[in-house]
XYZ file of C-alpha atoms in Angstrom:
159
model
C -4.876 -19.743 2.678
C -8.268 -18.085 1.613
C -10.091 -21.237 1.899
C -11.009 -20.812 5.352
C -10.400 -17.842 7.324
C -11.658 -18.352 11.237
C -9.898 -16.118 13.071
C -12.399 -13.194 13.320
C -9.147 -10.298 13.630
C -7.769 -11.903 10.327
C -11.502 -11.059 8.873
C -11.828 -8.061 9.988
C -8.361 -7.001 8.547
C -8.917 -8.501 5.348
C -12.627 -6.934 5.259
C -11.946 -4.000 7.034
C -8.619 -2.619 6.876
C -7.385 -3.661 3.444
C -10.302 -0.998 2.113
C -9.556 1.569 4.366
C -5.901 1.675 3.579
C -6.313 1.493 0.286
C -8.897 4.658 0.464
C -6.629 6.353 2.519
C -3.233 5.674 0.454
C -5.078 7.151 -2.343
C -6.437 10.142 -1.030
C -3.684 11.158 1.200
C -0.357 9.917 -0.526
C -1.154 9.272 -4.367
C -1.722 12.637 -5.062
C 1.539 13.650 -3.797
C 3.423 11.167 -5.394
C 4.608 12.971 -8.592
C 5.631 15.614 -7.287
C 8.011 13.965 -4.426
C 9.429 12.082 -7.510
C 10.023 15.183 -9.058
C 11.586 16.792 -6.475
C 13.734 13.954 -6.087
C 15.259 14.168 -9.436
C 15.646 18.253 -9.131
C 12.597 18.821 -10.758
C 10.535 21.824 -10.413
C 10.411 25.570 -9.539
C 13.653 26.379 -7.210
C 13.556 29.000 -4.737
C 13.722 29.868 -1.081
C 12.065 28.496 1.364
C 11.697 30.812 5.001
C 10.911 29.306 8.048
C 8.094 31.208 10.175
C 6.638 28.818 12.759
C 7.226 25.330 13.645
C 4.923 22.657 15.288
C 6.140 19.307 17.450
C 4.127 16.691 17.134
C 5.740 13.277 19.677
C 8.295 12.205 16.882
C 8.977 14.752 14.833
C 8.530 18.724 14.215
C 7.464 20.054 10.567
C 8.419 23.452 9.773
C 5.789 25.855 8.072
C 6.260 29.332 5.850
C 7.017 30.787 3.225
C 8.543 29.839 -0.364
C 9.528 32.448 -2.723
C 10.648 31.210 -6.266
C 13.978 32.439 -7.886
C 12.402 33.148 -11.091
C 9.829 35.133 -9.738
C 6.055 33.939 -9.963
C 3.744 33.823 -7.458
C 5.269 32.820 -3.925
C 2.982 30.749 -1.409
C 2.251 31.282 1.811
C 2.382 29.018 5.105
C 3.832 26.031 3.070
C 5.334 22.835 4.385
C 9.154 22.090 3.700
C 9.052 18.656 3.563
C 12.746 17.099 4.709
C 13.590 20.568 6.287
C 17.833 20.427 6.598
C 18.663 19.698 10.823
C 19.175 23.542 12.150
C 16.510 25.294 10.876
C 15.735 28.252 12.913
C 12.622 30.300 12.644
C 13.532 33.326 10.250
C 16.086 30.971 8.849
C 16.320 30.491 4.518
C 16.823 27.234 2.661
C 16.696 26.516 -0.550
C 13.903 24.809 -1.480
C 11.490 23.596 -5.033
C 8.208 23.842 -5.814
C 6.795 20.589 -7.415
C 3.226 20.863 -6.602
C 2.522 19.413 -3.967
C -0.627 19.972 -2.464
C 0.504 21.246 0.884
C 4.016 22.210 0.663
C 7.504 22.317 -0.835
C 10.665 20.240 -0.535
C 14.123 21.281 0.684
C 16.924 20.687 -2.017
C 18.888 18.715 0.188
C 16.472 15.972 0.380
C 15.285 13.508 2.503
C 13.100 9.996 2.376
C 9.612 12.143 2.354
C 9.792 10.025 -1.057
C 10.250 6.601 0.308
C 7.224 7.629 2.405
C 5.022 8.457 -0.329
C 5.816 6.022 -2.484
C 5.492 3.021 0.385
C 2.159 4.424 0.992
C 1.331 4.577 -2.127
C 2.307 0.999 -2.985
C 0.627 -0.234 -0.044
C -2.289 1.180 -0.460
C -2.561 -0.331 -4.195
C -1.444 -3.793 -3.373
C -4.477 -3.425 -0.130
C -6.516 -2.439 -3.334
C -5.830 -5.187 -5.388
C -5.834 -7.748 -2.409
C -9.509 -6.753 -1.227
C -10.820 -6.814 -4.899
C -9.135 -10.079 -5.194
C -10.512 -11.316 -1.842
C -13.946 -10.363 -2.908
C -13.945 -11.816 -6.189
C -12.600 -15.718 -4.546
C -15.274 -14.657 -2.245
C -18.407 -14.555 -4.802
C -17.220 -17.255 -6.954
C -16.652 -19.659 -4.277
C -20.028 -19.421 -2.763
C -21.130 -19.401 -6.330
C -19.738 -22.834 -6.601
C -20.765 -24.124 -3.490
C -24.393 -22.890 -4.364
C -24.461 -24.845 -7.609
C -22.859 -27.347 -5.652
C -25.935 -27.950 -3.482
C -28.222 -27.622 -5.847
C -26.741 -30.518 -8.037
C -27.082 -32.511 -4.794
C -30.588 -31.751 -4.032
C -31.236 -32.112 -7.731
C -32.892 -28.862 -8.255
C -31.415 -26.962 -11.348
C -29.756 -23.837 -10.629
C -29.761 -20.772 -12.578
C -28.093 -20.889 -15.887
């Protein structure tokens, strides 16, 4: 398959895009991904979550405010809840936990913000692994094919 790529959209893809979603799995979902996995299993600091404002984007709406933990700590302010329950109202109270996450906090009932992350994240280490791979058939090939023409102008190649 690698042998010959012509068409120029499969090279730019495979040159191109593979990096940049690998760069961009890693910096946007990989961080995230222990703590959706945490809040998947029930991990992490419960609480309540309060809705203050919400914004609509064309497909979908995220809800932002604030999460107070049950056993007290420190509560954050204008917080995501990730998978927010259908119904939420602004003023409205959820239950919610704190796992980390970089920008927010995850309702208790749950949701697939964890398939998301972890696609992502997968994709963006298999574009990794294919670029890296793609570049290394790359070098060695014209390696060979160097070598190769040298042998058949008989001058001796590097060693």
């Amino acid at each position: 398959m690698l042998q010959k790529i012509s068409d120029w959209r499969l090279k730019f893809f495979l040159w191109v895009g593979l990096p940049v979603i690998a760069v961009m799995g890693f910096a946007f979902a990989a961080p995230d991904l222990a703590p959706v996995w945490q809040a998947k299993s029930g991990g992490g600091a419960a609480g309540m979550f309060t809705a203050v404002s919400e914004r609509c984007g064309r497909r979908n709406c995220t809800w932002y405010g604030d999460f107070v933990p049950d056993a007290g700590g420190a509560s954050r302010k204008h917080v995501i809840l990730y998978d927010a329950p259908d119904g939420l109202a602004q003023g409205g109270t959820t239950p919610a936990r704190d796992t980390g996450a970089g920008k927010g906090v995850f309702a208790t009932a749950g949701g697939s913000t964890w398939l998301l992350v972890t696609g992502f994240t997968v994709a963006a280490a298999l574009a990794a692994v294919g670029w890296v791979g793609l570049v290394v058939t790359t070098i060695l090939r014209r390696r060979r094919d160097a070598a190769a023409i040298d042998r058949l102008a008989g001058t001796p190649g590097p060693r």
